[in-house]
Coordinates of C-alpha atoms in Angstrom, one line a residue:
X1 CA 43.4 -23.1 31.0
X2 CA 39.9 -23.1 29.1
X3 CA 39.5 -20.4 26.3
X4 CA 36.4 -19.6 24.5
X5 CA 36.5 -17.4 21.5
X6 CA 33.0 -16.5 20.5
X7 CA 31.1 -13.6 18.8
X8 CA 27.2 -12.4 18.8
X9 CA 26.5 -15.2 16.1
X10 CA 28.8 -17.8 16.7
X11 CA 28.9 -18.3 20.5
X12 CA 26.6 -21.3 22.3
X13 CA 26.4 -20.1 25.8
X14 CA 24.3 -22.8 26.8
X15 CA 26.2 -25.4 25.4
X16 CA 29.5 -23.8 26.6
X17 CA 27.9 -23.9 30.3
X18 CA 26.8 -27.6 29.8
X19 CA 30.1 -28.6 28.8
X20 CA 32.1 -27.2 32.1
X21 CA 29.5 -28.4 34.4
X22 CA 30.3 -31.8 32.6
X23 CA 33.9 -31.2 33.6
X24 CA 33.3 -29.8 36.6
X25 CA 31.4 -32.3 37.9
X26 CA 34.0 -35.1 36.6
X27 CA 36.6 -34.1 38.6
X28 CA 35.2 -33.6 41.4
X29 CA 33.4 -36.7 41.5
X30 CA 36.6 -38.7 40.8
X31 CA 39.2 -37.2 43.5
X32 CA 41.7 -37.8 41.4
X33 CA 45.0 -38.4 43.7
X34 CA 48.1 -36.2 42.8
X35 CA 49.3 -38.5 40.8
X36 CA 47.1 -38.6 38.3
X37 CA 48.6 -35.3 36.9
X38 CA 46.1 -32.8 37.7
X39 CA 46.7 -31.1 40.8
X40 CA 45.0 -28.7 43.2
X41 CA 45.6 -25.7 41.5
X42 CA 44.7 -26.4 38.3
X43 CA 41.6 -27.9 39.7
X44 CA 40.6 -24.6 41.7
X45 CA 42.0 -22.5 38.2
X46 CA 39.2 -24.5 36.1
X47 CA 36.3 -23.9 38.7
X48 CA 37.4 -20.4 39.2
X49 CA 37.2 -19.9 35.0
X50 CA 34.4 -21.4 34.9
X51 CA 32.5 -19.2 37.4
X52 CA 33.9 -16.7 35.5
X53 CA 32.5 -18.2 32.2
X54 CA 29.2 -18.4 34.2
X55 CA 28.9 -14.6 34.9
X56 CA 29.9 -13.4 32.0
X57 CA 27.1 -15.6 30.0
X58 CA 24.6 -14.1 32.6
X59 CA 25.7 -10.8 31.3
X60 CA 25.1 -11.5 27.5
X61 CA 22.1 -10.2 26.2
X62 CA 19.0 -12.6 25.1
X63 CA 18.6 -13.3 21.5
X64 CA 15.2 -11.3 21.2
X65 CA 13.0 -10.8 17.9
X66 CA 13.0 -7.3 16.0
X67 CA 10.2 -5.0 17.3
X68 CA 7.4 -5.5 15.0
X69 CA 6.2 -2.2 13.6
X70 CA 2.3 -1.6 14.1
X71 CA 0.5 -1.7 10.8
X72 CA -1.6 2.0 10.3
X73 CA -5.3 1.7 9.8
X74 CA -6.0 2.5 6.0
X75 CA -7.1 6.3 5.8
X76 CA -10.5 6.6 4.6
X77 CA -11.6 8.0 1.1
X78 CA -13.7 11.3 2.2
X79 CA -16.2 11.4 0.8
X80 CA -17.4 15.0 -1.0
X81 CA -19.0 17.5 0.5
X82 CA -21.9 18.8 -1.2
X83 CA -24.5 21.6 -0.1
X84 CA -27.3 21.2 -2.2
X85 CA -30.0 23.6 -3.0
X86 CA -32.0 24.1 -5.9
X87 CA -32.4 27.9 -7.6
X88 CA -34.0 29.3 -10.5
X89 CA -31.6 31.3 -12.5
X90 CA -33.0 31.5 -16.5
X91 CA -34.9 30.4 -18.5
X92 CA -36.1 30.6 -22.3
X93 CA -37.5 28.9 -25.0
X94 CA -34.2 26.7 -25.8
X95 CA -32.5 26.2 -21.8
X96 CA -33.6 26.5 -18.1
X97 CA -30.6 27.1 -15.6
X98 CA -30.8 26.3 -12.0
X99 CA -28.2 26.5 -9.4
X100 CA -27.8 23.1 -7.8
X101 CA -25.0 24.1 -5.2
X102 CA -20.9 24.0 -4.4
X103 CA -19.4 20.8 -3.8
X104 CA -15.9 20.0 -2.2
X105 CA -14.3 17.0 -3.9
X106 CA -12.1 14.0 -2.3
X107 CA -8.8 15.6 -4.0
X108 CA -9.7 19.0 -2.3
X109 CA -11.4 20.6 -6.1
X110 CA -14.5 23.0 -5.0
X111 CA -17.2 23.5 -7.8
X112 CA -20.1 25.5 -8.9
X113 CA -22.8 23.2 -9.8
X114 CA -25.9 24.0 -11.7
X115 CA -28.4 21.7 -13.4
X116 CA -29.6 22.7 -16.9
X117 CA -31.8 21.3 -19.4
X118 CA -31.5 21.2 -23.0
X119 CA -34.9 22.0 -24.8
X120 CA -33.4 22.1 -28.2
X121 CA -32.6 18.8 -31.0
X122 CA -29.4 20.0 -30.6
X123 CA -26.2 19.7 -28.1
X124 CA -25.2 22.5 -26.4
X125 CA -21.9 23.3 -25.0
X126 CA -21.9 26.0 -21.4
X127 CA -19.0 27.8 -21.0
X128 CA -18.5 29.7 -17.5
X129 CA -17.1 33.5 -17.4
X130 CA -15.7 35.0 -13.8
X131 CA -18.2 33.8 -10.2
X132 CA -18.2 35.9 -7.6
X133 CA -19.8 34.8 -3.9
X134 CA -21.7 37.0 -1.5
X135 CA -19.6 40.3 -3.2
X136 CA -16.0 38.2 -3.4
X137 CA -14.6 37.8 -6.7
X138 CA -13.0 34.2 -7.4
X139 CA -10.8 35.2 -10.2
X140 CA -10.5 33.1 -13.2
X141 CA -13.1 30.1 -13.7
X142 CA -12.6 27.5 -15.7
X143 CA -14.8 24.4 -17.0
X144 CA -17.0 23.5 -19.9
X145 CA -19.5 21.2 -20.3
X146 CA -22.2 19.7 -23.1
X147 CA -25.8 18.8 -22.6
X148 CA -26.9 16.4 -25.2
X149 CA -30.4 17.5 -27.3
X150 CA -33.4 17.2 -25.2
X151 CA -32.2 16.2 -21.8
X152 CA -30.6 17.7 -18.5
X153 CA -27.2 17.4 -16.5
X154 CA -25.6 18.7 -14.4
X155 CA -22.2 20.9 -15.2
X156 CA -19.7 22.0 -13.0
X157 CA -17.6 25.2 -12.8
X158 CA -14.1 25.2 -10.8
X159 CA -12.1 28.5 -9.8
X160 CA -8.8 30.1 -9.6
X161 CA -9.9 31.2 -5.6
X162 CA -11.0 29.2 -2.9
X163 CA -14.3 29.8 -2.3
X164 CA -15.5 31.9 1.0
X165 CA -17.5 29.2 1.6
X166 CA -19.9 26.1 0.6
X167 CA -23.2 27.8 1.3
X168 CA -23.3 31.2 -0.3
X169 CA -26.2 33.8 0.0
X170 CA -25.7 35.2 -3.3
X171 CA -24.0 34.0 -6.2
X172 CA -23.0 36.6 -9.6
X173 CA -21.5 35.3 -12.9
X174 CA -22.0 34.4 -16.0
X175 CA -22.4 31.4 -18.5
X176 CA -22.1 31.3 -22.4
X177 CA -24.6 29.0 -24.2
X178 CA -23.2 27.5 -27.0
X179 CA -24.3 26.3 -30.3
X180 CA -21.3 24.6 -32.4
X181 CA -24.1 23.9 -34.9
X182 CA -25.3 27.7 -35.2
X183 CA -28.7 26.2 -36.2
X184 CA -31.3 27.4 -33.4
X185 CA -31.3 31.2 -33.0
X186 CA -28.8 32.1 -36.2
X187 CA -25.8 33.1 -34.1
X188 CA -23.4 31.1 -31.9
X189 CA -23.4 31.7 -28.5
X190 CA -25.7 34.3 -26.3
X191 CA -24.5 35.2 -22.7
X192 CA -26.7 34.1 -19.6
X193 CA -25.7 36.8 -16.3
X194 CA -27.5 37.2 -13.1
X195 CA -26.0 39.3 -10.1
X196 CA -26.6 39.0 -6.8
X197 CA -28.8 35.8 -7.6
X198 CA -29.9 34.9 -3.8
X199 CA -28.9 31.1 -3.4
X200 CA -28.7 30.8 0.4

């Protein structure tokens, strides 16, 4: 009798099968007489093993490469939203406000935008108190920004609340001018507020 041992990794079938067609094809191209020590059975019990050999090979499964996982596209950067208008809100002999718009950011941040410029030699710091759009308050704001002497910018105003939306019709609040300096109108800071300002 022919015995195989094999496992997953260690088992040639194909050179298994080569082999016992090899033998196969020896003895029965040689007709070896009964003398020769190899007799009819143990002929017929070699061919049988090996069609046995044969079908249990067919039954093995394929050595197959592992499934190659599809690569995802690379997600796009938004980019950020932005409805832009342009607003008068103050203006006096040392600032002039204008509401510039609300912006949506790539990480998800919304923000109050207005454009200001600076008509003093000095910098100013603007400091935002509470926002509220078309009537809804949006709770605590937070953001301060400097314009530099003689020149404009933009600053930008984030809020505890989401905003309603990007394109308000009216806009209330409030923004604290600051001079660290106290040099232009003998006092620190002076309070710009509009309500109801229509921005839409």
């Amino acid at each position: 009798m022919i015995w195989v041992n094999y496992t997953k990794e260690g088992f040639d079938v194909k050179k298994a099968l080569v082999l016992l067609f090899a033998l196969l094809l020896t003895l029965s191209a040689c007709a070896v007489p009964a003398s020769s020590g190899v007799s009819q059975e143990e002929y017929d019990a070699v061919v049988a093993e090996l069609e046995a050999l044969k079908a249990s090979a067919s039954a093995l499964p394929l050595p197959s490469e592992p499934p190659v996982k599809p690569t995802a596209a690379p997600t796009p950067t938004p980019e950020p939203i932005v409805a832009q208008v342009r607003v008068f809100v103050h203006e006096d002999d040392y600032i002039k406000i204008e509401y510039v718009g609300c912006e949506s950011t790539d990480r998800g941040k919304e923000e109050i935008v207005f454009y200001i410029e600076n008509k003093t030699n000095n910098e100013l710091t603007f400091q935002a108190d509470a926002f509220a759009m078309d009537g809804e308050s949006l709770g605590h704001t937070s953001g301060s920004d400097g314009i530099a002497a003689n020149s404009r910018g933009k600053i930008r105003y984030s809020t505890k609340e989401a905003f309603p939306t990007l394109t308000p019709t009216s806009l209330t609040g409030t923004i604290k001018v600051i001079d660290f300096e106290k040099t232009i109108w003998g006092k620190q800071s002076y309070d710009v507020k509009f309500v109801d300002l229509q921005v839409g």
